XYZ file of C-alpha atoms in Angstrom:
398
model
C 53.527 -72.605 -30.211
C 52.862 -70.164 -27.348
C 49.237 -70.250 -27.513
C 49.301 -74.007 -28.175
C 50.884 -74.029 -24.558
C 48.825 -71.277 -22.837
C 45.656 -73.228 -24.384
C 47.079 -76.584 -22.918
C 47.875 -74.977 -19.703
C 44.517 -73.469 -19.006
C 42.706 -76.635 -20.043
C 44.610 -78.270 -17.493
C 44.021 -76.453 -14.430
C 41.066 -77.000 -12.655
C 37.844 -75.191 -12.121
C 36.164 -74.370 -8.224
C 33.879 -76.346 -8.532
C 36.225 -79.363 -9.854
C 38.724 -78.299 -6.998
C 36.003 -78.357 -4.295
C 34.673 -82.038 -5.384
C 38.040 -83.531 -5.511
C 38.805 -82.053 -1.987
C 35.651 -83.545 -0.517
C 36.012 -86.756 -2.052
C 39.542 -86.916 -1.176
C 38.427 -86.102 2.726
C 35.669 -88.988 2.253
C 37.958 -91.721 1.185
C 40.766 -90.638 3.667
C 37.814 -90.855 6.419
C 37.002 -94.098 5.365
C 40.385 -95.905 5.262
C 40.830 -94.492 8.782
C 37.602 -95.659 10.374
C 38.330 -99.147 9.206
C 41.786 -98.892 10.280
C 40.538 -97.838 13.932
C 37.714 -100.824 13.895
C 38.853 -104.085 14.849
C 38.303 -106.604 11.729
C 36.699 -103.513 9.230
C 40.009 -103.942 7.386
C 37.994 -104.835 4.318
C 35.445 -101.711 4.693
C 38.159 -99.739 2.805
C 37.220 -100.731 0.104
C 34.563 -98.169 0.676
C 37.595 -95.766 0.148
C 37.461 -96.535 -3.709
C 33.889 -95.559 -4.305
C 34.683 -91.352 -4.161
C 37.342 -91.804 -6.481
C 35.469 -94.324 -9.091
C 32.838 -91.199 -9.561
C 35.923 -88.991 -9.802
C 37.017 -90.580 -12.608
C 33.523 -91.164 -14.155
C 32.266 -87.759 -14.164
C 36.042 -85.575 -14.045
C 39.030 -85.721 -16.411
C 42.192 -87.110 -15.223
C 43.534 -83.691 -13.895
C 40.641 -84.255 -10.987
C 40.991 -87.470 -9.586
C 44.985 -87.025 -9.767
C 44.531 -84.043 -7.795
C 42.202 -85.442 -5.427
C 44.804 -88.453 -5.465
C 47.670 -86.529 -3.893
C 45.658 -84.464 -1.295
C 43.953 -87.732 -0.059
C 47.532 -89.907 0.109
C 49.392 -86.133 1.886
C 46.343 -85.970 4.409
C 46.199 -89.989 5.382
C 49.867 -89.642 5.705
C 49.903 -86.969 8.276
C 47.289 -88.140 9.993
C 48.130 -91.844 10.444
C 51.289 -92.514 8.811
C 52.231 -94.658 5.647
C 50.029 -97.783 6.745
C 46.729 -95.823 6.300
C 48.828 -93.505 3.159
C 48.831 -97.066 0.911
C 45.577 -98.302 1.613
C 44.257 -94.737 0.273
C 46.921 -95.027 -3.124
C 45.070 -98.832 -3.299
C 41.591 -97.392 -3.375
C 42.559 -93.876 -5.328
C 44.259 -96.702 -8.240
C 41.126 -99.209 -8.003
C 38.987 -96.395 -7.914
C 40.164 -94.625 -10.416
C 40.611 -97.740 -12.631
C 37.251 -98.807 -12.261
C 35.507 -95.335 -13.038
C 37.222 -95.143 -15.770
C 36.439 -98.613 -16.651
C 32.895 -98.280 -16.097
C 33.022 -94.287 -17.953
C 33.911 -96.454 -21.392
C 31.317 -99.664 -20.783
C 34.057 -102.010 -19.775
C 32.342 -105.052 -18.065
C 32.677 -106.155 -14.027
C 35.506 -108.714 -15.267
C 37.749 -106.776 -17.378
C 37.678 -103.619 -14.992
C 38.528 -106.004 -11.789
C 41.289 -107.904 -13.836
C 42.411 -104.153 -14.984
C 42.195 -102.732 -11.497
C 44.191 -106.382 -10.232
C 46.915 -105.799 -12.562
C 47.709 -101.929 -12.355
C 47.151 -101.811 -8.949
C 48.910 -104.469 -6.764
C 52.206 -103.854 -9.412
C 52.101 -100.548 -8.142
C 51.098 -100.643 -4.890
C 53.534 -103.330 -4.263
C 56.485 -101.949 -5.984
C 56.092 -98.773 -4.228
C 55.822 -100.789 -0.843
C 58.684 -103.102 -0.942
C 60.569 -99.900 -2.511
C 60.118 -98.007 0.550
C 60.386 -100.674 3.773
C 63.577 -101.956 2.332
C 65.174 -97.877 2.046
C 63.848 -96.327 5.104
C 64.993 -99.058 7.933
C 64.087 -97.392 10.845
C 60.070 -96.533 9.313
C 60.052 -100.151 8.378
C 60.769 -101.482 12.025
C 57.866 -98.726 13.196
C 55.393 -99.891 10.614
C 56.052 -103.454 11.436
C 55.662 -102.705 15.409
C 52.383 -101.021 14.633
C 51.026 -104.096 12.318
C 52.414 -106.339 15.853
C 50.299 -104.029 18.627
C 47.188 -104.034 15.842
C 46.928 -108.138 15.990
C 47.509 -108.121 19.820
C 44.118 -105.819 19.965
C 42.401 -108.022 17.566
C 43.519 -111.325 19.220
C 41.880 -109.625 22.308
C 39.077 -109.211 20.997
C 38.907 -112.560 19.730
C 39.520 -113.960 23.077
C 36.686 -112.182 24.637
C 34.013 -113.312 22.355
C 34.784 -116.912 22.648
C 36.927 -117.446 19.400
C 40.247 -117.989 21.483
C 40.884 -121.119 19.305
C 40.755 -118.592 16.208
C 43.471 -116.379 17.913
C 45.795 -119.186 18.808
C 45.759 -120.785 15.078
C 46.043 -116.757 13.373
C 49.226 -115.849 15.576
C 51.939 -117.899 14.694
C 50.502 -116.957 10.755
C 50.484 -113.367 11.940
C 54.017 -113.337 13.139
C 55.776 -114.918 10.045
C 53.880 -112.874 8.052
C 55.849 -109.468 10.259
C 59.024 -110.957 10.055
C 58.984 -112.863 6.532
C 57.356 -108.968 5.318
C 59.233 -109.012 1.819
C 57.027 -112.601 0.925
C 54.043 -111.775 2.855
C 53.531 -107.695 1.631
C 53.397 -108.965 -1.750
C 50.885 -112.080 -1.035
C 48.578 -110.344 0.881
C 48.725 -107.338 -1.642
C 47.559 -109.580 -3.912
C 44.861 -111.310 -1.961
C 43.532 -107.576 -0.827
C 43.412 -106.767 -4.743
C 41.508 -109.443 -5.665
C 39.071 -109.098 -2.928
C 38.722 -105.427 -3.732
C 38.019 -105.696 -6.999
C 35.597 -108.507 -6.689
C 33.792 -106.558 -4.363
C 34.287 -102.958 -6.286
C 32.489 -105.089 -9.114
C 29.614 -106.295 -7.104
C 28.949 -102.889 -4.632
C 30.798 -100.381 -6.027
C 29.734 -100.249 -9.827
C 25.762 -100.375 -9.623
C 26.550 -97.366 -6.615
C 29.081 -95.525 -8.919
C 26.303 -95.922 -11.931
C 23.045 -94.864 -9.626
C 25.357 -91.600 -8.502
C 26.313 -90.757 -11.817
C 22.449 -90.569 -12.629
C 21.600 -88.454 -9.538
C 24.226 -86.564 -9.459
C 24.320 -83.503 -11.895
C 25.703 -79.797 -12.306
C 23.042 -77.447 -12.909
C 22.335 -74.125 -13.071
C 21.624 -72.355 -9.767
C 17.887 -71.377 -9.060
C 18.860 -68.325 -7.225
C 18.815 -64.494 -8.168
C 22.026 -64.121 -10.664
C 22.866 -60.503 -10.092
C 23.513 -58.601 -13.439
C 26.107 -56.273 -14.709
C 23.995 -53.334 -13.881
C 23.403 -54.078 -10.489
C 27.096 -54.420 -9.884
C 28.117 -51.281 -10.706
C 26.051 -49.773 -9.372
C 27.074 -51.220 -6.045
C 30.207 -50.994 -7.212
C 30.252 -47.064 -7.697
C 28.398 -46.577 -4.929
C 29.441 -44.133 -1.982
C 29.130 -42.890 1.531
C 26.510 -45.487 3.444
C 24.523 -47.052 1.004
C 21.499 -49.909 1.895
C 20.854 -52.375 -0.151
C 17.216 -53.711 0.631
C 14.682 -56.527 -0.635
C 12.781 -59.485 0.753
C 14.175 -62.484 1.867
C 15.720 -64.655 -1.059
C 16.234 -61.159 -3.451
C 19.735 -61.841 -3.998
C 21.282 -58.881 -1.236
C 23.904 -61.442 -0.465
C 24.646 -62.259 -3.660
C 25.053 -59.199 -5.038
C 27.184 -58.523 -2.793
C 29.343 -61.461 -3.070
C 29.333 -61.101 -6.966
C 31.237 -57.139 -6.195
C 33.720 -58.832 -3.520
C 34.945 -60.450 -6.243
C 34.237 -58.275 -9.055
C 38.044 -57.547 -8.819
C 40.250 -60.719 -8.275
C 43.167 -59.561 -6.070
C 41.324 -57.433 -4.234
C 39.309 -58.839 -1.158
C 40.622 -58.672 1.944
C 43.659 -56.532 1.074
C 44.665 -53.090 2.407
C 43.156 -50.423 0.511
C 41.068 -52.909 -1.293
C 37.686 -54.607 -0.143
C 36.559 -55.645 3.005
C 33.451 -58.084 3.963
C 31.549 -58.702 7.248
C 29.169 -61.458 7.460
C 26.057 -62.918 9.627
C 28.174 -64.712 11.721
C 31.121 -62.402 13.131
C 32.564 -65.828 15.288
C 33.092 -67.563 11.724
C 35.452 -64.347 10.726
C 37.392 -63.667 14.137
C 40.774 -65.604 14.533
C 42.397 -64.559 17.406
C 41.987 -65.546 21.335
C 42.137 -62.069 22.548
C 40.723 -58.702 20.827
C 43.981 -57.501 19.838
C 45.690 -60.219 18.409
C 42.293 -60.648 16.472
C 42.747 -57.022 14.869
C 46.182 -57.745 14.153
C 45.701 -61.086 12.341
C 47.629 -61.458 9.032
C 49.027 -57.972 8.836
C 52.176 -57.656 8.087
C 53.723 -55.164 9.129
C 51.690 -55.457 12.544
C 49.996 -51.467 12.924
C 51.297 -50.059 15.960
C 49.379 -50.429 19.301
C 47.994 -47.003 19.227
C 46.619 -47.416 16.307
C 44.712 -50.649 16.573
C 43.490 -49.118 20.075
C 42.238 -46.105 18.093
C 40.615 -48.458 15.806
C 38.933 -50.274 18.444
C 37.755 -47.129 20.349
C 36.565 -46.151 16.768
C 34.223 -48.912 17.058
C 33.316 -48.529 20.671
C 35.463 -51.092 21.892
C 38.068 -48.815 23.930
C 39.403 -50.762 26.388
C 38.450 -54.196 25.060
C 42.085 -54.916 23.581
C 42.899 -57.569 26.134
C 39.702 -59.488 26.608
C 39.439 -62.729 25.327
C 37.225 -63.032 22.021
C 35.095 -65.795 23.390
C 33.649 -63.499 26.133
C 32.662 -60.803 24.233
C 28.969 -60.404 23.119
C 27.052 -60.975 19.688
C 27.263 -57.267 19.019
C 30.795 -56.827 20.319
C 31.849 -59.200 18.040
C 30.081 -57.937 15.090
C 31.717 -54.302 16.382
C 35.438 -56.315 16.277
C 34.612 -57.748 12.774
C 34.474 -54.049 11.475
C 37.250 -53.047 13.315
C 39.146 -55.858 11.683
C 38.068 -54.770 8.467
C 39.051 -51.036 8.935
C 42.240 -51.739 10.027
C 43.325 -52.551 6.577
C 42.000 -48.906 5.532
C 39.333 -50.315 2.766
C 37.878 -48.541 0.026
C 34.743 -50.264 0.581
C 33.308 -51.682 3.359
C 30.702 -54.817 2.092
C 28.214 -55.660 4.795
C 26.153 -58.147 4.570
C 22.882 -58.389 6.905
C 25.772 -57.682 9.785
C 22.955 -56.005 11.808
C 20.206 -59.051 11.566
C 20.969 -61.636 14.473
C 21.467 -58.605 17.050
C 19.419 -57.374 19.619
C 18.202 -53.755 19.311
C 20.847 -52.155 21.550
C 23.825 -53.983 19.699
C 22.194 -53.295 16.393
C 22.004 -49.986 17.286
C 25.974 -49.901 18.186
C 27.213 -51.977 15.155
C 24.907 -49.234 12.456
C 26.805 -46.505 14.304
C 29.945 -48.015 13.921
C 28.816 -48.663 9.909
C 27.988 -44.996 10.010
C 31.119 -43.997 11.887
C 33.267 -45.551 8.939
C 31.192 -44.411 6.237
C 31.658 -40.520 7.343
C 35.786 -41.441 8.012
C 35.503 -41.847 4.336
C 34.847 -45.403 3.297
C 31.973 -46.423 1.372
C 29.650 -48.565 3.065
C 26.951 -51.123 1.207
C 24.926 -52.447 3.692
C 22.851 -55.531 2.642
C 19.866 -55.562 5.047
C 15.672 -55.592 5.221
C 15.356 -54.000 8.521
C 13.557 -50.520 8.326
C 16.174 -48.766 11.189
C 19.177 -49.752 8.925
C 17.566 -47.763 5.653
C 16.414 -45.210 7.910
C 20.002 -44.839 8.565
C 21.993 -44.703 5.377
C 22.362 -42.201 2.982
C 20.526 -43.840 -0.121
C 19.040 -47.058 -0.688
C 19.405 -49.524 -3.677
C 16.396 -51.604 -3.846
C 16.436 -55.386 -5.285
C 14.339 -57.816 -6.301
C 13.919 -61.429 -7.450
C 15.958 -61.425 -11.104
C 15.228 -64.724 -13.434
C 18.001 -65.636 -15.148
């Protein structure tokens, strides 16, 4: 019975790459609903919204698109509040529905009536259930609907289709304050229109993506066992070299997370990058070093680590001032401030100019004789003139 569970539990939770695609389709659709909801009369480009889920469902199991279901509703929600939170749940249901639909060869009729039927009940249900509990967010959301026609009648007036706004009004405010009859009518109405145009738009699109879109294997150099332990083993300052497109950064990668747990801990492993500004935090140098320590080192020690680096003195200056090399030079400071076992960097030296090259290899050298081993990734003759050995690599077909 144990294993039956552990087996059921691991089946169940998701891979990265199934993580990262519900995410992105769950920012799409959530981008979507609040475009149209910021466009006068785009109301019914939501239905846009529906598409990312449909190839959810289509290519993912159910664990994915529910996943992708609650970070889309959470994040509309917080951005725009429940108006823009239940046209996402409409289009994550009809979506969902309809990929589904479509995944077992269910024709445009039977997926819209499906999508109809599961979707306004629940929509609706949850709707109603809500306005008539929460007073106070029912009398905001109703306000909102109110100051949204007044910018559409506007707009209607300038254009020349006054007589449009005049006959729409007095529909637009019974519909606000008869909401229990109208929610449900126009709930219905929106349903049917959705899934008449999922039908027509959205399954030949959700089809042709299926077809294009495909997981395969990656064309780039797969590092191998061998080649990670030897990095891994390595010590004092160590270059790894090769041409362009060898797999350095890769490698590399692959040993950061050789050991899960381990990255980015104290006494563990830490990376630099290319970019230093995509790794530094904090608006000033020190508050930068100390960033997610806890306990925070004392002062005199992250002003030891800075001057360590070559940064003495830099401890109040704002990040955004300092150079490309000085922030490189912070990056490793930031790193040896959680007293690493090994130091990973990866072509940290390659978007410098010579001088602040020159200052970021000593400060690589500088932690490398302090103790720490140091793999360099980098194709630059000065850096391997530098280091202690070199570990050459080159294209590996998989």
């Amino acid at each position: 019975m144990a294993r039956l569970y552990i087996a059921r539990t691991q089946a169940k939770r998701l891979s990265p790459t199934e993580l990262a695609e519900a995410a992105v389709m769950a920012d799409l659709a959530v981008g979507v609903v609040i475009i149209a909801r910021l466009t006068p009369f785009a109301y019914l480009t939501t239905v846009l919204g529906a598409i990312p889920f449909a190839v959810l469902a289509m290519r993912h199991r159910r664990h994915v698109l529910v996943v992708s279901f609650w970070i889309s509703v959470i994040l509309a929600f917080l951005l725009t509040g429940f108006a823009a939170a239940t046209q996402v749940l409409v289009m994550a249901i009809f979506g969902g529905v309809s990929g589904r639909a479509y995944a077992h060869g269910w024709g445009g009729f039977r997926t819209s009536v499906a999508a109809i039927a599961f979707g306004w009940t629940v929509v609706t249900a949850l709707s109603l259930g809500i306005l008539v509990a929460f007073s106070g967010f029912r009398r905001l959301n109703l306000e909102a609907a109110a100051i949204q026609w007044t910018g559409s009648s506007r707009v209607l007036h300038r254009v020349g289709l006054g007589s449009a706004a005049e006959f729409l009004d007095p529909i637009v405010v019974w519909s606000i304050e008869n909401w229990y009859l109208s929610l449900p009518a126009s709930q219905l109405v929106f349903s049917v229109i959705v899934a008449f145009l999922i039908s027509r738009i959205g399954g030949p699109t959700i089809k042709r993506v299926d077809r294009s879109v495909r997981t395969e294997p990656s064309k780039r150099p797969i590092p191998s066992p061998e080649s990670v332990a030897a990095v891994q083993t390595a010590t004092g300052f160590v270059a790894v070299t090769g041409p362009n497109g060898a797999g350095k950064s890769t490698l590399l990668r692959a040993v950061a997370v050789a050991e899960p747990g381990v990255l980015g801990e104290r006494g563990g492993i830490a990376w630099i990058g290319q970019r230093p500004d995509n790794q530094i935090l904090g608006t000033r140098v020190l508050d930068d070093l100390a960033w997610g320590l806890k306990p925070v080192p004392e002062l005199e020690t992250l002003r030891s680590t800075l001057e360590a680096v070559g940064l003495a003195g830099f401890d109040q200056r704002e990040t955004d001032t300092l150079s490309g090399g000085e922030q490189q030079r912070l990056a490793i400071a930031a790193a040896l401030i959680r007293n690493p076992t090994l130091l990973l960097s990866d072509e940290t030296t390659a978007m410098l100019d010579p001088d602040g090259r020159e200052l970021v290899r000593d400060a690589l050298r500088a932690a490398s004789d302090s103790g720490i081993n140091v793999i360099h990734a980098t194709h630059l003759e000065s850096d391997i003139a530098s280091a202690d050995r070199q570990i050459q690599i080159g294209p590996v077909t998989p």
